[in-house]
Short mmCIF file of C-alpha atoms in Angstrom, two decimals:
data_model
loop_
_atom_site.label_atom_id
_atom_site.label_comp_id
_atom_site.label_asym_id
_atom_site.label_seq_id
_atom_site.Cartn_x
_atom_site.Cartn_y
_atom_site.Cartn_z
CA MET A 31 -17.29 -0.69 -21.66
CA SER A 32 -15.24 2.20 -21.52
CA LEU A 33 -12.26 1.96 -19.82
CA SER A 34 -12.51 6.06 -18.57
CA LEU A 35 -15.90 4.55 -17.18
CA LEU A 36 -13.80 2.06 -15.06
CA ALA A 37 -11.48 4.70 -13.82
CA ALA A 38 -15.20 6.64 -12.18
CA GLN A 39 -16.54 3.04 -11.47
CA ILE A 40 -13.66 1.91 -9.04
CA ASP A 41 -13.51 5.55 -7.71
CA ALA A 42 -16.99 5.08 -6.71
CA LEU A 43 -16.91 1.57 -5.82
CA LEU A 44 -14.18 2.06 -3.14
CA GLU A 45 -15.62 5.57 -1.84
CA ASN A 46 -15.03 5.32 2.14
CA GLU A 47 -13.27 2.06 1.84
CA THR A 48 -9.99 1.36 3.49
CA ASN A 49 -9.48 -2.34 3.16
CA LEU A 50 -6.62 -2.90 0.87
CA ILE A 51 -7.41 -6.43 0.15
CA ALA A 52 -11.08 -5.75 -0.42
CA ASN A 53 -10.06 -3.05 -2.36
CA LEU A 54 -7.57 -4.95 -4.83
CA SER A 55 -10.28 -7.77 -4.80
CA ASN A 56 -13.19 -5.59 -6.20
CA ALA A 57 -10.85 -3.85 -8.54
CA SER A 58 -9.51 -6.94 -10.21
CA ALA A 59 -13.23 -8.20 -10.33
CA LEU A 60 -14.51 -5.38 -11.99
CA LEU A 61 -11.63 -5.23 -14.59
CA ASN A 62 -11.96 -9.14 -15.22
CA ASP A 63 -16.07 -8.36 -15.83
CA SER A 64 -15.20 -5.03 -18.34
CA LEU A 65 -12.09 -6.27 -20.19
CA ALA A 66 -12.61 -8.18 -23.38
CA ASP A 67 -9.96 -10.91 -24.55
CA ILE A 68 -8.34 -11.42 -20.95
CA ASN A 69 -7.49 -14.39 -19.13
CA TRP A 70 -5.84 -12.92 -15.89
CA VAL A 71 -6.23 -9.85 -14.02
CA GLY A 72 -5.01 -8.95 -10.76
CA PHE A 73 -2.08 -7.14 -8.21
CA TYR A 74 1.46 -8.41 -6.99
CA LEU A 75 2.04 -6.39 -3.93
CA TYR A 76 5.65 -5.79 -3.01
CA ASP A 77 7.44 -6.96 0.17
CA PRO A 78 10.72 -4.90 0.62
CA GLN A 79 12.30 -7.29 3.51
CA THR A 80 12.34 -9.93 0.44
CA ASP A 81 12.53 -7.41 -2.04
CA GLN A 82 9.86 -9.35 -4.26
CA LEU A 83 6.42 -9.34 -5.28
CA ASP A 84 3.79 -11.82 -3.79
CA LEU A 85 0.54 -12.62 -5.38
CA GLY A 86 -2.55 -10.98 -3.98
CA PRO A 87 -6.11 -10.47 -5.15
CA PHE A 88 -6.37 -11.61 -8.70
CA GLN A 89 -9.08 -13.26 -11.15
CA GLY A 90 -8.19 -15.90 -13.42
CA LYS A 91 -6.36 -19.36 -13.23
CA VAL A 92 -3.73 -19.98 -10.25
CA ALA A 93 -0.60 -17.89 -10.46
CA CYS A 94 2.93 -17.05 -9.28
CA MET A 95 2.86 -16.68 -5.66
CA HIS A 96 6.43 -15.06 -5.64
CA ILE A 97 8.04 -12.89 -8.41
CA GLN A 98 11.55 -11.58 -7.95
CA ASN A 99 12.37 -7.78 -8.49
CA GLY A 100 13.36 -7.41 -11.70
CA VAL A 101 12.41 -10.82 -13.45
CA GLY A 102 9.84 -11.51 -15.46
CA VAL A 103 7.40 -8.43 -17.06
CA CYS A 104 5.99 -7.93 -13.50
CA GLY A 105 9.41 -7.52 -11.75
CA THR A 106 10.73 -5.06 -14.64
CA ALA A 107 7.96 -3.00 -14.58
CA LEU A 108 8.68 -2.69 -10.52
CA LYS A 109 12.16 -2.11 -10.74
CA GLU A 110 12.05 0.22 -13.71
CA ASN A 111 8.92 1.95 -12.07
CA LYS A 112 7.11 2.15 -15.57
CA VAL A 113 4.12 0.48 -17.73
CA LEU A 114 5.32 -2.47 -19.66
CA ARG A 115 2.60 -3.45 -22.50
CA VAL A 116 4.17 -6.54 -24.09
CA ALA A 117 2.82 -7.37 -27.52
CA ASN A 118 4.26 -11.06 -27.28
CA VAL A 119 5.23 -12.11 -24.17
CA HIS A 120 7.09 -15.13 -25.68
CA GLU A 121 9.77 -12.33 -26.83
CA PHE A 122 10.16 -10.95 -23.47
CA ALA A 123 13.79 -11.51 -22.25
CA GLY A 124 12.97 -13.95 -18.60
CA HIS A 125 9.29 -14.08 -19.09
CA ILE A 126 7.57 -15.95 -16.36
CA ALA A 127 5.12 -18.45 -17.89
CA CYS A 128 2.28 -18.97 -14.88
CA ASP A 129 -0.39 -19.71 -17.67
CA SER A 130 1.12 -20.84 -21.14
CA ALA A 131 -2.00 -19.53 -22.77
CA SER A 132 -1.00 -15.79 -21.93
CA ASN A 133 0.27 -14.22 -25.11
CA SER A 134 0.14 -10.32 -24.36
CA GLU A 135 0.62 -8.79 -21.17
CA ILE A 136 0.70 -5.10 -19.20
CA VAL A 137 1.89 -4.14 -16.05
CA PHE A 138 1.38 -0.91 -14.16
CA PRO A 139 3.52 -0.40 -10.83
CA LEU A 140 1.27 0.98 -8.34
CA VAL A 141 2.96 3.61 -6.20
CA LYS A 142 2.00 6.14 -3.90
CA ASP A 143 3.57 8.97 -1.84
CA GLY A 144 6.55 7.29 -3.32
CA GLU A 145 6.11 4.02 -1.69
CA ILE A 146 5.90 1.00 -3.70
CA LEU A 147 2.95 -0.83 -3.27
CA GLY A 148 3.28 -3.79 -5.99
CA VAL A 149 2.01 -4.08 -9.86
CA LEU A 150 -1.63 -4.19 -11.66
CA ASP A 151 -0.65 -7.32 -13.90
CA ILE A 152 -3.08 -8.23 -16.72
CA ASP A 153 -2.64 -11.20 -19.36
CA SER A 154 -4.20 -11.93 -22.53
CA PRO A 155 -4.41 -15.19 -24.69
CA LYS A 156 -4.41 -12.56 -27.71
CA LEU A 157 -0.83 -11.49 -29.30
CA ASP A 158 -0.82 -7.74 -29.01
CA ARG A 159 -4.01 -7.44 -27.00
CA PHE A 160 -3.16 -4.23 -25.19
CA SER A 161 -2.94 -0.48 -27.62
CA ALA A 162 -1.84 2.70 -26.62
CA GLU A 163 -5.17 3.87 -25.61
CA ASP A 164 -5.79 0.81 -23.43
CA GLU A 165 -2.41 1.90 -21.61
CA GLN A 166 -3.72 5.36 -21.17
CA GLU A 167 -7.36 4.61 -19.97
CA LEU A 168 -5.79 2.03 -17.42
CA SER A 169 -3.33 4.38 -16.27
CA ALA A 170 -6.40 6.63 -15.46
CA PHE A 171 -8.10 3.26 -13.63
CA VAL A 172 -4.67 2.68 -11.42
CA GLU A 173 -4.71 6.85 -10.47
CA ALA A 174 -8.44 6.47 -9.17
CA LEU A 175 -7.34 3.09 -7.63
CA LEU A 176 -4.75 4.47 -5.79
CA LYS A 177 -6.62 7.08 -4.08
CA HIS A 178 -8.22 4.62 -1.97
CA LEU A 179 -4.92 2.34 -1.01
#
């Protein structure tokens, strides 16, 4: 399935929907059903009181419940406010191994109107699973999703 189609699908799916948890749940389900060679996809939501990410809606095996800002791939993407595409997570300093089967990862910060909402995290058992094209297309997905959060 074309990832650009995913951006259009999430936009249509969430039209007139306002519930954050429901929208993120359907977004993770859509990505899980549509992307090949992934073993986890979901969201961590930022809590400014604790300065950490807390587990949100996801598809996959059980996951880490809390991630400190600046720790691991998700916390680093949050702190640096940039997409992180990691070809081999075992070579990423401070990687948090929630699932030992994960070998590559891509994380997108979710920021709307200057407010940090959290991150979208996608893991794969394949090394170097995520290409620059994947990053570009998934960025379009995130942009479409943010309109509904």
